[in-house]
Short mmCIF file of C-alpha atoms in Angstrom, two decimals:
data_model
loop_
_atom_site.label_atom_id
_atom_site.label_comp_id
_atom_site.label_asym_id
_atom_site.label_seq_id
_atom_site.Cartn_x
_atom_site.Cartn_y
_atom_site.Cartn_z
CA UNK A 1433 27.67 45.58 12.24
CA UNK A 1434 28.26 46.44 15.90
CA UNK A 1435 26.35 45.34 18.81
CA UNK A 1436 24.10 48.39 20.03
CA UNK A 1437 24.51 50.20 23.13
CA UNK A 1438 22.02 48.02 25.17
CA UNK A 1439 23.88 44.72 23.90
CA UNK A 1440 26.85 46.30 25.12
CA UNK A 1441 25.76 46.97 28.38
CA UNK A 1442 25.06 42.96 29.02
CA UNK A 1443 28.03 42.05 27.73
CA UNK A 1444 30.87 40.43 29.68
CA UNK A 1445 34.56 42.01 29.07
CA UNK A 1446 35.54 38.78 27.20
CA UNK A 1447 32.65 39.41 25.18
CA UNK A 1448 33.39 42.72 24.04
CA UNK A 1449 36.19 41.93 23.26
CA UNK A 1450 35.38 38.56 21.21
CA UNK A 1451 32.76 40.23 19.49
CA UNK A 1452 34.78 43.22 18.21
CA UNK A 1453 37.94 40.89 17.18
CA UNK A 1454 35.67 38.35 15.27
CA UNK A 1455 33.81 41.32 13.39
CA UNK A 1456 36.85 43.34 12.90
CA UNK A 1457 39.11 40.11 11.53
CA UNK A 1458 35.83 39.06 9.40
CA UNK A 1459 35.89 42.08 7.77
CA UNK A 1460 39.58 42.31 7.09
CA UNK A 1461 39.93 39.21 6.08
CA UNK A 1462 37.52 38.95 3.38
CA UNK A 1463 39.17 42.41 1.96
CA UNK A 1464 42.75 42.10 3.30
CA UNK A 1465 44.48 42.29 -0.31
CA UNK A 1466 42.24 45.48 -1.22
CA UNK A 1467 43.44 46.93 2.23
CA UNK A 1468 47.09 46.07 1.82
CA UNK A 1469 46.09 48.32 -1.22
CA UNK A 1470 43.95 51.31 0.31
CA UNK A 1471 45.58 51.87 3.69
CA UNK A 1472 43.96 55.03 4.19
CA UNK A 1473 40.30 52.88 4.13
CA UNK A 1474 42.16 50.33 6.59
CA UNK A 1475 43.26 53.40 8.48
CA UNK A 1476 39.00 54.04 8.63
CA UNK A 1477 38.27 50.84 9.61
CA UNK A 1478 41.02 50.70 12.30
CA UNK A 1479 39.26 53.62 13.70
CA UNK A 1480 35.95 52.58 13.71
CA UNK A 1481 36.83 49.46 15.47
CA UNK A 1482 38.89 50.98 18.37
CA UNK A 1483 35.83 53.46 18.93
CA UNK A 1484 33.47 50.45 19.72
CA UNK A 1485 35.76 49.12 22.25
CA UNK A 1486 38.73 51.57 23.22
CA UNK A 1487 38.27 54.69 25.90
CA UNK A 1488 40.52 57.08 23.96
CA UNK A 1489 40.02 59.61 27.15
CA UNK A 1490 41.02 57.53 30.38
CA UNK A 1491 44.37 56.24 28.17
CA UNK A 1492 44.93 59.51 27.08
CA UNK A 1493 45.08 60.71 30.80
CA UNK A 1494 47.01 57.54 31.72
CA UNK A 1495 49.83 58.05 29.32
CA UNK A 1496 50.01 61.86 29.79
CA UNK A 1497 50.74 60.55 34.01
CA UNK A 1498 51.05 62.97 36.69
CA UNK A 1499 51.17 65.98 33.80
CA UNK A 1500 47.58 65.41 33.13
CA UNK A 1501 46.53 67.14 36.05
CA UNK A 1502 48.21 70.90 34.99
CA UNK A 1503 47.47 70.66 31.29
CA UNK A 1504 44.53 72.91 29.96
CA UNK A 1505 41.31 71.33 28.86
CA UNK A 1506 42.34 72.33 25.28
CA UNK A 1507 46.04 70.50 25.94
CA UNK A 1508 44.36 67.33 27.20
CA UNK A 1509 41.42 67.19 24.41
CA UNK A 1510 44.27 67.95 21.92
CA UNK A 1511 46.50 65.40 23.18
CA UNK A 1512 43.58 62.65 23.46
CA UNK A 1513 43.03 63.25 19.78
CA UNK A 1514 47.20 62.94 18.62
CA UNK A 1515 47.13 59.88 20.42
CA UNK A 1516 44.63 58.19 18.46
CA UNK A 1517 45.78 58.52 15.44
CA UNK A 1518 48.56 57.32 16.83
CA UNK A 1519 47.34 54.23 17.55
CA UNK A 1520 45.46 54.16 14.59
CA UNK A 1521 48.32 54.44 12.69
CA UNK A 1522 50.38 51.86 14.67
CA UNK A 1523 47.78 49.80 14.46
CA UNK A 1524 47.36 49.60 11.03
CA UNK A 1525 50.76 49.36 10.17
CA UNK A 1526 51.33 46.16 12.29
CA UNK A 1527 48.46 44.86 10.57
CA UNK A 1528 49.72 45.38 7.36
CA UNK A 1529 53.56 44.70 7.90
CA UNK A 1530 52.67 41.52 10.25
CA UNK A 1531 52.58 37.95 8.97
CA UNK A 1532 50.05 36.65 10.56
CA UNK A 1533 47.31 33.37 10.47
CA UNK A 1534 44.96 34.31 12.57
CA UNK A 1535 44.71 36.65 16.13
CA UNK A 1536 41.96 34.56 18.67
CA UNK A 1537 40.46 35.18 22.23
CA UNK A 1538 41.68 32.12 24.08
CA UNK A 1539 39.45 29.60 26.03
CA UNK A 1540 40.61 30.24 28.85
CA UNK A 1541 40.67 33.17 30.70
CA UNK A 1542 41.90 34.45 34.39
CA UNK A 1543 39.16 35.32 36.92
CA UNK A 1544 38.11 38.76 37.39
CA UNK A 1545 39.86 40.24 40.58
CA UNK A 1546 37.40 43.60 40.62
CA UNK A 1547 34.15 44.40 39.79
CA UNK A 1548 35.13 47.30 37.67
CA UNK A 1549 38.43 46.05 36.08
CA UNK A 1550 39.30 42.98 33.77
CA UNK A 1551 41.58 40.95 31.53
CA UNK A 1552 40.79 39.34 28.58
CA UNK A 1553 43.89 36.89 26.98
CA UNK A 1554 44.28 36.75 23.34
CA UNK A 1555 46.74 35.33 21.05
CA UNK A 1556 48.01 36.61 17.69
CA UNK A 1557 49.47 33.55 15.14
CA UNK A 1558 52.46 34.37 13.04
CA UNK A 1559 52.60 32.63 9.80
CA UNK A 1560 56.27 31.08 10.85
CA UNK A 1561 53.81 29.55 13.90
CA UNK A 1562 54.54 31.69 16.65
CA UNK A 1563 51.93 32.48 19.15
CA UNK A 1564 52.43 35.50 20.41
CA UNK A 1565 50.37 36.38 23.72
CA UNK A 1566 47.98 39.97 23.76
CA UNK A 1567 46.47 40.84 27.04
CA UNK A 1568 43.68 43.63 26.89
CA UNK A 1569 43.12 45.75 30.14
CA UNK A 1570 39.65 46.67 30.26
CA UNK A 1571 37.86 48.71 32.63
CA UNK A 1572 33.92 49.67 33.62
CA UNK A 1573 32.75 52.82 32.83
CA UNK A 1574 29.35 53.48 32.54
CA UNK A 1575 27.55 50.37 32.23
CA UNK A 1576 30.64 49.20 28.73
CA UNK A 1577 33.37 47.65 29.09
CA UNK A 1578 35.83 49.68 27.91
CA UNK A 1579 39.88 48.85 26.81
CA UNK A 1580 42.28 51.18 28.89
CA UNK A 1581 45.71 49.42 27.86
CA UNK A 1582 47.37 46.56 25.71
CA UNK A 1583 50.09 44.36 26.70
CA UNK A 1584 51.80 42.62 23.79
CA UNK A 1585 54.31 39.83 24.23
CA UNK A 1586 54.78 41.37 27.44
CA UNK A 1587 55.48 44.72 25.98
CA UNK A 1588 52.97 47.59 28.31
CA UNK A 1589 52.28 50.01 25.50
CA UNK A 1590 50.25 52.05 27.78
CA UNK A 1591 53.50 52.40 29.91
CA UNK A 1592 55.92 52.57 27.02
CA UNK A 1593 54.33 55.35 25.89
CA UNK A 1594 53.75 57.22 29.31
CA UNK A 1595 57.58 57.06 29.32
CA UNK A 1596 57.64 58.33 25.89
CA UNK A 1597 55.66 60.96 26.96
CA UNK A 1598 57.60 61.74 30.25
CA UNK A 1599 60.68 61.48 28.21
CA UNK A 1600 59.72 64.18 25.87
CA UNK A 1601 58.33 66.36 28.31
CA UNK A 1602 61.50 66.77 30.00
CA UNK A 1603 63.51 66.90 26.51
CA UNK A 1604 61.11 69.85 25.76
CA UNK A 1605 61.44 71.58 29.05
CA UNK A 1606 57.46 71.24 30.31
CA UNK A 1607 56.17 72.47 26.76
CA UNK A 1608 52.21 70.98 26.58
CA UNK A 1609 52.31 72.40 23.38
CA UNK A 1610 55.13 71.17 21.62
CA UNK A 1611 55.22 67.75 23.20
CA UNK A 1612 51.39 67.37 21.58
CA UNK A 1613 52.76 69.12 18.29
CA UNK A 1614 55.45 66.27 18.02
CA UNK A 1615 53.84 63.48 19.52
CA UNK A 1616 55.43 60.80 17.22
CA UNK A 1617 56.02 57.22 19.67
CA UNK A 1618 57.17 54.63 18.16
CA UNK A 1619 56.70 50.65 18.76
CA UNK A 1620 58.29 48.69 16.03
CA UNK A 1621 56.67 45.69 14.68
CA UNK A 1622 60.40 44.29 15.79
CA UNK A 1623 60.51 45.27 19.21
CA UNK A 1624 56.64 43.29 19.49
CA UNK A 1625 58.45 40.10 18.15
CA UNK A 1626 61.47 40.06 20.45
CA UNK A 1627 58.83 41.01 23.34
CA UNK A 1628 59.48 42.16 27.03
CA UNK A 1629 58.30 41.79 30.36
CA UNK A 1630 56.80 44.47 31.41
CA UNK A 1631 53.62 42.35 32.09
#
């Protein structure tokens, strides 16, 4: 169903990408009333599809900032894992909550500025007709192109939820541990609409 390792190694970062949206959105659309029904299976296939293309690690670091560095190896691993299923679950509840038509790669796309970093443009339709603009940040990393943040409708998530993180680091004076145990961000399906500009 996905493209093999040594595909993936020839593929372009708008490629990846395309590839993984147009399986992913095949899939779900063929079955999307018997996942509205079985979100734990959606919740599975969320999963699966953010493992072909997502580097769960680097974003982890990312959002955990400048506290990455003095966590334990146990702390970070921990925390890598809590934030997945976090975006797992965020994930699948936007796809389930959102009216949408249809979410596309555009035809055009912005030149690559580094070898080892890219961009890739996408658009997700709302059923009212709004075109709401996703921009996936994608980086190198041993011969795949990997995703390393989102930006939707100019929201940053991988910023929002270093803040988040920050935030309740300092609400929980320092405490790896607890900050993991609770790790509960929240991006509503709301706040995507109205959008931002954090791009």
């Amino acid at each position: 169903m996905f493209a093999p390792p040594t595909q993936a190694q020839s593929m372009g970062p708008e490629e990846v990408v395309r590839n993984n949206i147009d399986t992913f959105m095949g899939e779900l659309e063929s079955r999307k009333d018997y996942y509205a029904d079985n979100v734990d299976e959606l919740k599975e296939l969320v999963d699966e599809n953010l493992e072909n293309v997502a580097d769960f690690r680097y974003i982890g670091a990312s959002v955990m900032g400048s506290y990455f560095r003095n966590a334990s190896p146990e702390q970070r691993r921990d925390f890598v894992a809590v934030f997945r299923q976090t975006l797992i679950d965020t994930y699948t509840r936007g796809l389930v909550t959102f009216d949408y038509d249809e979410i596309r790669v555009t035809d055009t796309q912005r030149a690559q500025r580094y070898d080892d970093q890219a961009s890739v443009d996408m658009e997700i339709v709302a059923n009212d007709g709004n075109v709401y603009p996703v921009s996936y940040s994608l980086r190198l990393s041993d011969g795949e192109w990997r995703v390393v943040n989102v930006i939707v409708n100019g929201i940053n998530l991988g910023l929002t939820f270093r803040n988040q993180f920050d935030q309740a680091m300092r609400d929980n004076n320092r405490d790896y541990d607890a900050v993991i145990d609770n790790w509960s961000p929240a991006v509503g399906v709301d706040e995507l609409e109205e959008g931002g500009d954090d791009a």
